[in-house]
Short mmCIF file of C-alpha atoms in Angstrom, two decimals:
data_model
loop_
_atom_site.label_atom_id
_atom_site.label_comp_id
_atom_site.label_asym_id
_atom_site.label_seq_id
_atom_site.Cartn_x
_atom_site.Cartn_y
_atom_site.Cartn_z
CA MET R 1 0.00 0.00 0.00
CA LEU R 2 1.26 3.45 -0.95
CA VAL R 3 1.49 5.90 1.97
CA ARG R 4 2.55 9.53 1.87
CA TYR R 5 5.90 10.31 3.50
CA LYS R 6 5.87 11.78 7.00
CA LYS R 7 8.87 13.07 8.95
CA ALA R 8 8.51 10.05 11.30
CA PHE R 9 9.59 7.86 8.36
CA GLU R 10 12.71 9.91 7.61
CA LYS R 11 15.30 7.28 8.61
CA ILE R 12 13.64 4.43 6.70
CA ALA R 13 13.09 6.67 3.66
CA MET R 14 16.74 7.77 3.69
CA GLY R 15 17.88 4.17 4.09
CA LEU R 16 15.83 3.06 1.10
CA LEU R 17 16.80 6.05 -1.05
CA SER R 18 20.47 5.36 -0.32
CA PHE R 19 20.21 2.29 -2.58
CA MET R 20 19.84 4.64 -5.58
CA PRO R 21 23.25 5.09 -7.23
CA SER R 22 22.78 8.88 -7.32
CA GLU R 23 22.04 8.98 -3.58
CA LYS R 24 25.12 7.16 -2.23
CA ASP R 25 26.70 10.43 -1.06
CA LEU R 26 25.26 11.51 2.32
CA LYS R 27 25.19 15.21 1.43
CA GLN R 28 23.31 14.46 -1.80
CA LEU R 29 20.88 12.18 0.06
CA GLN R 30 20.22 14.88 2.68
CA GLN R 31 19.61 17.44 -0.07
CA THR R 32 17.16 15.06 -1.79
CA MET R 33 15.26 14.56 1.47
CA LYS R 34 15.14 18.34 2.00
CA THR R 35 13.68 18.75 -1.49
CA TYR R 36 10.95 16.20 -0.79
CA GLU R 37 10.15 17.85 2.55
CA ASN R 38 10.14 21.48 1.36
CA ASP R 39 9.06 21.54 -2.30
CA GLU R 40 5.34 20.91 -2.74
CA ASN R 41 5.97 19.69 -6.30
CA TRP R 42 8.14 16.84 -5.02
CA GLN R 43 6.16 14.04 -3.34
CA LEU R 44 7.62 11.02 -1.58
CA PHE R 45 5.65 7.85 -0.89
CA LEU R 46 6.49 4.70 1.00
CA TRP R 47 5.34 1.19 0.13
CA LYS R 48 4.07 -0.57 3.20
CA GLU R 49 3.06 -4.19 3.54
CA GLU R 50 3.75 -5.43 7.07
CA ASP R 51 6.73 -3.08 7.17
CA VAL R 52 7.90 -0.25 4.93
CA ILE R 53 9.79 -2.02 2.14
CA GLY R 54 9.95 0.53 -0.66
CA VAL R 55 10.01 4.20 -1.55
CA ILE R 56 8.97 6.10 -4.67
CA GLY R 57 9.39 9.81 -5.26
CA VAL R 58 7.76 11.94 -7.93
CA GLU R 59 8.00 15.48 -9.22
CA LEU R 60 4.78 17.19 -10.32
CA LYS R 61 5.67 19.06 -13.49
CA ASP R 62 3.79 21.45 -15.76
CA LYS R 63 1.22 20.30 -18.30
CA GLY R 64 -0.12 17.37 -16.28
CA ILE R 65 3.15 15.43 -16.13
CA VAL R 66 4.30 13.44 -13.10
CA GLU R 67 7.94 12.34 -13.35
CA ILE R 68 9.13 9.48 -11.16
CA GLN R 69 12.49 10.58 -9.75
CA HIS R 70 13.34 7.77 -7.33
CA ILE R 71 12.23 4.19 -6.77
CA CYS R 72 13.85 1.74 -4.38
CA VAL R 73 12.88 -1.56 -2.80
CA ASN R 74 14.53 -3.13 0.23
CA PRO R 75 17.01 -5.68 -1.20
CA SER R 76 15.42 -8.55 0.73
CA HIS R 77 12.09 -7.84 -1.02
CA ARG R 78 13.36 -7.42 -4.59
CA HIS R 79 12.21 -9.55 -7.53
CA GLN R 80 8.70 -9.82 -6.05
CA GLY R 81 7.03 -7.17 -8.21
CA ILE R 82 7.07 -4.46 -5.52
CA GLY R 83 8.58 -1.83 -7.84
CA LYS R 84 5.93 -2.53 -10.45
CA LYS R 85 3.20 -2.28 -7.78
CA MET R 86 4.58 1.10 -6.69
CA ILE R 87 4.64 2.41 -10.26
CA ASN R 88 1.08 1.19 -10.84
CA ALA R 89 -0.07 2.77 -7.57
CA VAL R 90 1.45 6.12 -8.61
CA LYS R 91 -0.24 5.83 -12.02
CA GLU R 92 -3.56 5.17 -10.25
CA LEU R 93 -3.01 8.06 -7.81
CA TYR R 94 -2.28 10.45 -10.68
CA LYS R 95 -4.62 8.84 -13.23
CA ASP R 96 -5.55 12.24 -14.67
CA LYS R 97 -1.87 12.97 -15.40
CA HIS R 98 0.83 11.47 -17.61
CA VAL R 99 3.34 9.49 -15.48
CA ILE R 100 6.85 9.31 -16.93
CA PRO R 101 10.22 8.12 -15.61
CA SER R 102 13.27 10.27 -14.98
CA GLU R 103 16.33 9.36 -17.00
CA GLN R 104 17.90 7.45 -14.11
CA ILE R 105 14.95 5.08 -13.65
CA GLN R 106 13.84 4.85 -17.28
CA SER R 107 15.12 1.30 -17.97
CA PHE R 108 13.44 -0.05 -14.80
CA PHE R 109 10.20 1.79 -15.66
CA GLU R 110 10.19 0.35 -19.18
CA LYS R 111 10.83 -3.16 -17.85
CA CYS R 112 7.83 -2.81 -15.51
CA ASP R 113 5.69 -1.39 -18.34
CA GLN R 114 6.52 -4.35 -20.63
CA ASN R 115 5.25 -6.76 -18.01
CA ASN R 116 1.84 -5.06 -17.72
#
């Protein structure tokens, strides 16, 4: 289930985001978190089953476009379709908008789209 990020989830969100190659550097990761917390056009969501096992972040752009910026799944829960579920949940949440991937997650997004 997709849940909106709250400050109480900061450590788990940072831990999950740190699996993104672009977020390995602590200063970069902290800046990314600050962007999600302070910019209303950047929205962060967590994927929760029994525990929080994934994170997906989007940027709301002009002209009805939602760009997925980050997507990460806890390594022990990978290859179970969680990433695809998160993408589909974001598409459902923003069904009146066009959901696209950022350059850094494009190949994963396309792989998930092929399996639909």
